[in-house]
Amino acid sequence: MDSTVQPKLKYGLKLVGRTTSGLPIPGNQDQQHFLHPQPEKDVGWREIPAPNTLQGLTPELKSMILHFLSDSKSLLSLTLACRSFHHIYLSHRNSVLSAVAINSIHSNAISDAWAVHEASRIVKPGLPDEDPVPEFLGTFYFAEGLQVRAVAALTDPETSISLLQFHRWCVGPLLDDLTATLLSAHPISGLSDPKFSPLSLSEMRRISRALYRFQLYCILFKDQWVPGGLLPVERPSKLEWSEVFLDYLSPWEVEEMCCVHDYLYKQLWPMWEKMAYNDAELGEYAPAPYCVRTDLNNEHMAYLLSRGLPFLQTIILHARINGYDSYSQLIRDDLSIDWHPFTYAAGYYYPHHASNGIAEEYSTLTFQGDNNAEAPNIGWLWAHNYKMEYDPNSHLYSHLRAWGYALWDKVRLERWGILWEDPRSDIVRRNWEVLRQGNELEQGGA
């Protein structure tokens, strides 16, 4: 490292811009560093790099290192700390930003990340005859070559930086929290397992694309309350197009979304529950006595989930640091609006295209390895190879989603010993969350 420029590290290694839409903040210092980098002034001397330092590497190796960096923080650190890497970055800025975006988000999730970026820009609330969702799906998302078009779009540095920002401050933290939450306990015994193995690339791919598709679903199909009826009858196409969207995905890809949906629901529930029970002004929203933590049909929770990942990331992760009480007011204010907090399409995350006939078609699938991005993981095959009636809202699938059965690799599921159990058995159908909490209480009282 060049010691003469190392102090620059203190000027911010944070490529983070926070807006509710996840788009870049104008004037963000780090964004401006990447978009409009300034050449360094000639101070009249050049040090001779030692051959065994980063400075001594050939330009080709330095360029390769920049292109293989896994996140924007590493890129920012290296370009600010090392003069020669900064020069290489200036020469290959567009390709470096594109490569780092793909490495950070995962190549198989980059198309959905770009779709979220474009949907945030194109799809805006409007009148029924101005609904842009059908055109967006038909000409953009369903059109051939989405992956190729997404990679081509990253040649624009502003697009790359926008995707990197949203992934770093929103999707990335939620991915880490989901991993720590779902892998912290054995799915059958409930025993704590704090030293779980890191995610594989295939597991990161499944979780990343599920999070981005959840966000895309919220952008496209969130609807507002229309006075005069429970369903937004003026915009029935929302419901119809949400079915079309889910039909377009493979059943196991929708189950990945379901696992993400249930994780978010259960993380948000304590804050909603505390606010609903203790807030006199919103006492009417208090859950019914039979509405327990595993109940996924609360209409007000459905609305909060439909707000999307930026809102949920702020509520869920920051509340753990600042306390749940600090965010109860935010939830309360959000529900004190002029339309009913029930979003019909937001509760429609579960696959309705997997009727028994279609489920029979998929029952002949075999495990093709975890590296095949187009095939299901072995957990999905394990749960569906019993040819039972496929009810996506059944308690069986709810309990399987509680520990993310559709997200994990074969080696992790084999280590748990889960694949030797019948998914219909009582031991698998146990409430994983309650069992885990019970073990924590026993360990705490010991």
Coordinates of C-alpha atoms in Angstrom, one line a residue:
M1 CA 0.0 0.0 0.0
D2 CA 1.1 3.5 -0.7
S3 CA 1.6 5.1 2.8
T4 CA 1.3 8.6 1.3
V5 CA -2.4 8.1 0.3
Q6 CA -3.4 5.7 3.1
P7 CA -5.0 8.4 5.3
K8 CA -7.6 8.9 2.6
L9 CA -9.2 5.8 4.0
K10 CA -10.8 7.8 6.8
Y11 CA -12.9 9.8 4.3
G12 CA -15.5 7.2 4.0
L13 CA -15.6 3.6 2.9
K14 CA -19.4 3.8 2.7
L15 CA -21.0 3.5 -0.7
V16 CA -24.4 4.0 0.8
G17 CA -27.3 6.2 -0.3
R18 CA -30.6 6.0 1.5
T19 CA -33.9 6.7 -0.2
T20 CA -37.1 4.9 0.2
S21 CA -36.9 3.8 -3.4
G22 CA -33.3 2.6 -3.1
L23 CA -32.2 5.0 -5.9
P24 CA -28.9 6.9 -5.5
I25 CA -28.9 10.1 -3.5
P26 CA -27.9 13.1 -5.7
G27 CA -24.6 14.6 -4.5
N28 CA -23.6 11.5 -2.5
Q29 CA -19.8 11.9 -2.0
D30 CA -18.9 8.3 -2.7
Q31 CA -21.2 8.1 -5.8
Q32 CA -19.5 11.2 -7.2
H33 CA -16.1 9.6 -6.6
F34 CA -17.1 6.8 -8.9
L35 CA -19.1 8.8 -11.4
H36 CA -16.8 11.7 -11.8
P37 CA -13.3 10.6 -10.6
Q38 CA -10.7 13.3 -10.5
P39 CA -7.2 12.6 -11.7
E40 CA -4.6 13.1 -9.1
K41 CA -2.3 16.1 -9.2
D42 CA 1.3 15.6 -10.4
V43 CA 3.4 16.3 -7.3
G44 CA 6.6 16.1 -9.3
W45 CA 7.9 12.7 -8.1
R46 CA 7.1 9.1 -8.5
E47 CA 8.1 6.4 -6.0
I48 CA 9.5 3.2 -7.2
P49 CA 7.2 0.4 -6.0
A50 CA 8.7 -2.6 -4.3
P51 CA 8.2 -5.8 -6.3
N52 CA 6.5 -7.7 -3.4
T53 CA 3.7 -5.1 -2.8
L54 CA 0.4 -4.3 -4.5
Q55 CA 2.1 -1.4 -6.1
G56 CA 4.6 -3.8 -7.7
L57 CA 2.0 -5.8 -9.5
T58 CA 1.7 -5.5 -13.3
P59 CA -1.2 -3.4 -14.6
E60 CA -2.8 -6.6 -16.0
L61 CA -2.9 -8.2 -12.5
K62 CA -4.2 -5.0 -10.9
S63 CA -7.0 -4.8 -13.4
M64 CA -7.9 -8.4 -12.8
I65 CA -8.0 -7.8 -9.0
L66 CA -10.3 -4.9 -9.5
H67 CA -12.6 -6.9 -11.7
F68 CA -12.8 -9.7 -9.1
L69 CA -13.6 -7.6 -6.1
S70 CA -16.8 -8.9 -4.4
D71 CA -18.3 -5.7 -3.1
S72 CA -18.3 -1.9 -3.5
K73 CA -16.7 -1.3 -0.1
S74 CA -13.6 -3.2 -1.2
L75 CA -13.5 -1.3 -4.5
L76 CA -13.8 2.0 -2.7
S77 CA -11.1 1.1 -0.2
L78 CA -8.6 -0.1 -2.7
T79 CA -9.0 2.8 -5.2
L80 CA -8.7 5.4 -2.4
A81 CA -5.8 3.7 -0.7
C82 CA -3.6 2.8 -3.6
R83 CA -2.6 5.3 -6.3
S84 CA -1.8 2.8 -9.0
F85 CA -5.1 1.0 -8.5
H86 CA -6.9 4.3 -8.8
H87 CA -5.2 4.9 -12.2
I88 CA -6.2 1.4 -13.4
Y89 CA -9.8 2.1 -12.2
L90 CA -9.9 5.4 -14.2
S91 CA -8.9 3.5 -17.3
H92 CA -11.5 0.7 -16.9
R93 CA -14.1 2.4 -14.8
N94 CA -17.2 1.1 -16.6
S95 CA -16.1 -2.5 -16.8
V96 CA -14.9 -2.6 -13.2
L97 CA -18.2 -1.2 -11.8
S98 CA -20.1 -3.7 -14.0
A99 CA -18.0 -6.6 -12.8
V100 CA -18.2 -5.7 -9.1
A101 CA -22.0 -5.2 -9.4
I102 CA -22.3 -8.8 -10.8
N103 CA -20.0 -10.2 -8.2
S104 CA -21.8 -8.5 -5.3
I105 CA -25.4 -9.3 -6.4
H106 CA -24.7 -12.7 -8.0
S107 CA -24.8 -13.2 -11.8
N108 CA -28.1 -15.2 -11.5
A109 CA -29.8 -12.4 -9.6
I110 CA -28.5 -9.4 -11.5
S111 CA -31.5 -9.5 -14.0
D112 CA -34.0 -9.3 -11.1
A113 CA -31.9 -6.5 -9.4
W114 CA -32.0 -4.6 -12.7
A115 CA -35.8 -5.2 -13.0
V116 CA -36.3 -3.7 -9.5
H117 CA -34.2 -0.7 -10.6
E118 CA -36.3 -0.2 -13.7
A119 CA -39.6 -0.9 -12.1
S120 CA -38.9 1.7 -9.4
R121 CA -38.4 4.2 -12.2
I122 CA -41.2 3.2 -14.5
V123 CA -44.1 1.9 -12.3
K124 CA -45.8 4.7 -10.4
P125 CA -49.2 4.9 -8.8
G126 CA -51.8 6.0 -11.3
L127 CA -55.3 5.7 -12.6
P128 CA -56.5 2.2 -13.7
D129 CA -56.2 3.1 -17.4
E130 CA -52.6 4.2 -16.8
D131 CA -51.4 1.0 -15.1
P132 CA -47.9 0.4 -16.6
V133 CA -47.6 -3.1 -15.0
P134 CA -48.9 -5.2 -18.0
E135 CA -46.6 -3.4 -20.5
F136 CA -43.6 -3.6 -18.1
L137 CA -44.1 -7.4 -17.7
G138 CA -44.8 -8.1 -21.3
T139 CA -42.1 -6.0 -23.0
F140 CA -39.5 -6.0 -20.3
Y141 CA -39.6 -8.8 -17.7
F142 CA -41.1 -11.6 -19.8
A143 CA -39.2 -10.6 -23.0
E144 CA -36.3 -12.8 -24.1
G145 CA -32.7 -12.0 -23.1
L146 CA -33.4 -10.3 -19.8
Q147 CA -30.1 -11.5 -18.4
V148 CA -28.1 -10.2 -21.4
R149 CA -29.9 -6.9 -21.3
A150 CA -29.2 -6.5 -17.6
V151 CA -25.5 -7.1 -18.1
A152 CA -25.5 -4.6 -21.0
A153 CA -27.2 -2.0 -18.9
L154 CA -24.4 -2.2 -16.4
T155 CA -22.1 -0.5 -18.9
D156 CA -23.8 2.7 -17.6
P157 CA -21.9 3.6 -14.4
E158 CA -24.9 5.2 -12.9
T159 CA -26.9 2.0 -13.2
S160 CA -24.1 -0.1 -11.7
I161 CA -23.7 2.3 -8.7
S162 CA -27.4 2.4 -8.1
L163 CA -27.6 -1.4 -8.0
L164 CA -24.5 -1.6 -5.7
Q165 CA -26.0 1.0 -3.3
F166 CA -29.4 -0.8 -3.0
H167 CA -27.7 -4.2 -2.5
R168 CA -25.3 -2.9 0.1
W169 CA -27.6 -1.0 2.4
C170 CA -30.9 -3.0 1.8
V171 CA -30.7 -6.4 0.3
G172 CA -27.3 -7.4 1.6
P173 CA -28.1 -6.8 5.3
L174 CA -31.5 -8.6 5.0
L175 CA -29.7 -11.5 3.4
D176 CA -27.2 -11.7 6.3
D177 CA -30.0 -11.5 8.8
L178 CA -32.1 -14.1 7.1
T179 CA -29.1 -16.4 7.1
A180 CA -28.3 -15.9 10.8
T181 CA -32.0 -16.3 11.8
L182 CA -32.8 -19.4 9.8
L183 CA -29.5 -21.2 10.4
S184 CA -29.2 -20.4 14.1
A185 CA -31.1 -23.5 15.1
H186 CA -31.6 -27.1 13.9
P187 CA -34.9 -27.3 12.0
I188 CA -36.1 -30.4 13.9
S189 CA -34.4 -30.4 17.3
G190 CA -34.4 -26.6 17.6
L191 CA -31.0 -26.7 19.3
S192 CA -28.9 -23.6 18.8
D193 CA -26.2 -23.8 16.1
P194 CA -24.3 -20.5 16.2
K195 CA -21.4 -21.9 14.2
F196 CA -23.2 -22.8 11.0
S197 CA -21.2 -23.0 7.9
P198 CA -21.1 -19.9 5.6
L199 CA -23.4 -19.7 2.6
S200 CA -22.4 -21.3 -0.6
L201 CA -22.7 -19.4 -3.9
S202 CA -25.8 -21.3 -4.9
E203 CA -27.4 -20.5 -1.5
M204 CA -26.6 -16.9 -2.0
R205 CA -28.1 -17.0 -5.5
R206 CA -31.4 -18.4 -4.2
I207 CA -31.8 -16.0 -1.4
S208 CA -30.7 -12.9 -3.4
R209 CA -33.0 -13.6 -6.3
A210 CA -35.9 -14.3 -3.9
L211 CA -35.3 -11.0 -2.1
Y212 CA -35.2 -9.0 -5.4
R213 CA -38.3 -10.8 -6.7
F214 CA -40.1 -10.0 -3.5
Q215 CA -39.2 -6.4 -3.9
L216 CA -40.3 -6.5 -7.6
Y217 CA -43.6 -8.1 -6.6
C218 CA -44.2 -5.3 -4.0
I219 CA -43.5 -2.6 -6.6
L220 CA -45.7 -4.1 -9.3
F221 CA -48.7 -5.3 -7.4
K222 CA -49.1 -3.2 -4.3
D223 CA -52.5 -1.5 -4.6
Q224 CA -54.3 1.1 -2.5
W225 CA -57.6 0.7 -0.7
V226 CA -60.5 1.7 -2.9
P227 CA -63.6 2.8 -0.9
G228 CA -66.8 0.9 -1.5
G229 CA -65.6 -2.7 -1.3
L230 CA -63.1 -5.1 0.1
L231 CA -61.4 -5.8 -3.2
P232 CA -60.0 -2.9 -5.4
V233 CA -62.6 -3.6 -8.1
E234 CA -61.4 -0.6 -10.1
R235 CA -58.1 -2.4 -10.7
P236 CA -58.8 -6.1 -11.0
S237 CA -55.8 -6.5 -13.3
K238 CA -53.5 -6.2 -10.3
L239 CA -54.7 -9.6 -9.1
E240 CA -54.7 -11.2 -12.5
W241 CA -51.2 -10.0 -13.4
S242 CA -49.8 -11.1 -10.0
E243 CA -51.0 -14.6 -11.0
V244 CA -49.3 -14.2 -14.4
F245 CA -46.1 -13.2 -12.7
L246 CA -46.1 -16.2 -10.4
D247 CA -47.0 -18.5 -13.2
Y248 CA -44.0 -17.3 -15.1
L249 CA -41.7 -18.5 -12.4
S250 CA -40.9 -22.1 -11.6
P251 CA -42.7 -23.5 -8.5
W252 CA -39.5 -23.8 -6.5
E253 CA -38.6 -20.2 -7.3
V254 CA -41.9 -19.1 -5.9
E255 CA -41.3 -21.2 -2.9
E256 CA -38.0 -19.3 -2.4
M257 CA -40.1 -16.1 -2.4
C258 CA -42.4 -17.8 0.2
C259 CA -39.5 -18.5 2.5
V260 CA -38.4 -14.9 2.3
H261 CA -42.0 -13.7 2.8
D262 CA -42.4 -15.8 5.9
Y263 CA -39.0 -14.7 7.4
L264 CA -39.9 -11.0 6.9
Y265 CA -43.4 -11.6 8.4
K266 CA -42.1 -13.2 11.5
Q267 CA -39.4 -10.5 12.0
L268 CA -41.9 -7.7 11.7
W269 CA -44.6 -9.4 13.8
P270 CA -43.1 -8.4 17.3
M271 CA -43.1 -4.7 16.4
W272 CA -46.6 -4.9 15.0
E273 CA -47.9 -6.9 17.9
K274 CA -46.5 -4.5 20.5
M275 CA -47.8 -1.5 18.7
A276 CA -51.2 -3.0 18.1
Y277 CA -51.7 -4.1 21.7
N278 CA -50.3 -1.0 23.5
D279 CA -51.5 1.8 21.3
A280 CA -54.9 3.1 22.5
E281 CA -55.5 5.1 19.3
L282 CA -55.1 2.0 17.1
G283 CA -56.7 -0.5 19.5
E284 CA -59.0 -1.6 16.8
Y285 CA -56.1 -3.1 14.9
A286 CA -55.1 -5.3 17.8
P287 CA -54.7 -9.0 16.7
A288 CA -57.5 -11.3 17.6
P289 CA -56.8 -13.7 20.6
Y290 CA -56.4 -16.6 18.2
C291 CA -53.9 -14.6 15.9
V292 CA -50.6 -16.1 16.9
R293 CA -47.1 -15.5 15.6
T294 CA -47.4 -18.2 12.9
D295 CA -50.6 -16.8 11.5
L296 CA -49.7 -15.4 8.0
N297 CA -53.2 -13.9 7.2
N298 CA -53.1 -10.7 9.2
E299 CA -54.4 -8.1 6.7
H300 CA -52.5 -5.2 8.3
M301 CA -49.3 -7.1 8.3
A302 CA -49.8 -7.8 4.6
Y303 CA -50.0 -4.1 3.9
L304 CA -46.8 -3.4 5.9
L305 CA -45.0 -6.2 4.0
S306 CA -46.2 -4.7 0.7
R307 CA -44.2 -1.5 1.5
G308 CA -41.2 -3.4 0.2
L309 CA -37.6 -4.1 1.4
P310 CA -36.4 -0.5 2.1
F311 CA -39.2 0.0 4.6
L312 CA -38.8 -3.5 6.1
Q313 CA -35.1 -3.2 6.4
T314 CA -35.4 0.1 8.3
I315 CA -38.0 -1.3 10.6
I316 CA -36.6 -4.8 11.3
L317 CA -32.9 -4.2 11.5
H318 CA -32.7 -0.8 13.0
A319 CA -35.3 -1.6 15.6
R320 CA -33.0 -4.2 17.1
I321 CA -30.4 -1.5 17.7
N322 CA -32.6 1.4 18.8
G323 CA -35.4 -0.7 20.4
Y324 CA -38.8 -1.7 19.1
D325 CA -40.5 1.3 20.7
S326 CA -38.6 3.7 18.5
Y327 CA -40.4 2.3 15.4
S328 CA -43.9 1.7 16.7
Q329 CA -44.7 5.3 15.9
L330 CA -43.5 4.8 12.3
I331 CA -45.8 1.8 11.9
R332 CA -48.7 3.6 13.5
D333 CA -48.3 6.7 11.3
D334 CA -48.1 4.5 8.2
L335 CA -51.5 2.8 9.1
S336 CA -53.2 6.1 9.9
I337 CA -53.8 6.9 6.2
D338 CA -56.9 7.4 4.1
W339 CA -57.0 4.0 2.6
H340 CA -57.6 0.6 4.2
P341 CA -54.3 -1.1 5.2
F342 CA -55.3 -4.2 3.4
T343 CA -53.4 -5.0 0.2
Y344 CA -55.1 -7.9 -1.5
A345 CA -52.3 -8.7 -4.0
A346 CA -49.6 -8.3 -1.2
G347 CA -51.0 -11.4 0.4
Y348 CA -50.8 -13.3 -2.9
Y349 CA -47.3 -14.5 -2.7
Y350 CA -48.0 -18.2 -2.7
P351 CA -48.1 -20.2 -5.9
H352 CA -51.6 -20.8 -7.3
H353 CA -50.3 -22.3 -10.6
A354 CA -49.2 -25.5 -8.9
S355 CA -52.5 -27.4 -9.1
N356 CA -52.4 -31.1 -8.7
G357 CA -52.0 -31.7 -12.4
I358 CA -49.1 -29.4 -12.8
A359 CA -47.5 -30.7 -9.5
E360 CA -47.7 -34.1 -11.1
E361 CA -45.6 -32.8 -14.0
Y362 CA -42.9 -31.6 -11.7
S363 CA -42.9 -34.7 -9.5
T364 CA -40.7 -36.5 -12.1
L365 CA -37.9 -34.1 -11.6
T366 CA -34.6 -35.3 -10.2
F367 CA -31.9 -33.5 -8.4
Q368 CA -29.4 -31.9 -10.9
G369 CA -26.9 -30.4 -8.4
D370 CA -26.9 -27.2 -6.5
N371 CA -24.9 -25.4 -9.2
N372 CA -27.8 -25.6 -11.7
A373 CA -29.6 -22.3 -11.4
E374 CA -32.6 -23.6 -13.4
A375 CA -33.3 -26.6 -11.3
P376 CA -34.8 -27.0 -7.8
N377 CA -32.7 -27.7 -4.7
I378 CA -33.0 -31.1 -3.1
G379 CA -35.1 -29.7 -0.3
W380 CA -37.9 -28.7 -2.7
L381 CA -37.8 -32.2 -4.3
W382 CA -37.8 -33.9 -0.9
A383 CA -41.0 -32.0 0.1
H384 CA -42.8 -32.6 -3.2
N385 CA -41.9 -36.2 -4.1
Y386 CA -44.6 -37.7 -1.9
K387 CA -47.3 -36.7 -4.4
M388 CA -49.5 -35.3 -1.7
E389 CA -52.2 -32.8 -2.5
Y390 CA -50.4 -29.5 -3.0
D391 CA -52.0 -26.8 -0.9
P392 CA -49.6 -23.9 -0.8
N393 CA -51.2 -22.5 2.3
S394 CA -51.1 -25.7 4.3
H395 CA -49.5 -25.9 7.7
L396 CA -47.0 -28.4 6.3
Y397 CA -45.5 -25.9 3.9
S398 CA -45.7 -23.1 6.4
H399 CA -43.5 -25.1 8.8
L400 CA -41.1 -26.0 6.1
R401 CA -40.8 -22.4 5.0
A402 CA -40.0 -21.4 8.6
W403 CA -36.5 -22.8 8.2
G404 CA -36.1 -22.0 4.5
Y405 CA -36.3 -25.5 3.1
A406 CA -36.2 -24.3 -0.6
L407 CA -33.0 -22.2 0.0
W408 CA -30.3 -24.6 1.2
D409 CA -27.8 -26.9 -0.5
K410 CA -27.8 -30.7 -0.3
V411 CA -24.8 -30.8 2.0
R412 CA -26.4 -28.6 4.6
L413 CA -29.7 -30.6 4.6
E414 CA -27.8 -33.8 4.8
R415 CA -25.8 -32.5 7.8
W416 CA -29.1 -31.7 9.5
G417 CA -30.4 -35.2 8.7
I418 CA -33.6 -33.7 7.4
L419 CA -33.8 -35.6 4.1
W420 CA -34.3 -38.9 5.9
E421 CA -37.5 -37.7 7.5
D422 CA -41.0 -37.7 6.0
P423 CA -42.0 -34.1 5.4
R424 CA -45.5 -35.0 6.5
S425 CA -44.4 -36.5 9.8
D426 CA -45.2 -34.8 13.1
I427 CA -41.5 -34.3 13.9
V428 CA -41.1 -32.1 10.8
R429 CA -44.5 -30.4 11.2
R430 CA -43.5 -29.0 14.6
N431 CA -43.6 -25.3 15.0
W432 CA -39.9 -24.6 14.4
E433 CA -40.0 -21.1 15.9
V434 CA -41.8 -22.1 19.1
L435 CA -39.4 -25.1 19.5
R436 CA -36.4 -22.9 19.1
Q437 CA -37.6 -20.3 21.6
G438 CA -38.3 -23.1 24.1
N439 CA -34.8 -24.4 23.9
E440 CA -33.4 -20.9 24.3
L441 CA -35.5 -20.4 27.5
E442 CA -34.3 -23.8 28.9
Q443 CA -30.7 -22.9 28.2
G444 CA -31.1 -19.5 29.7
G445 CA -32.6 -20.9 32.9
A446 CA -30.0 -23.6 33.3

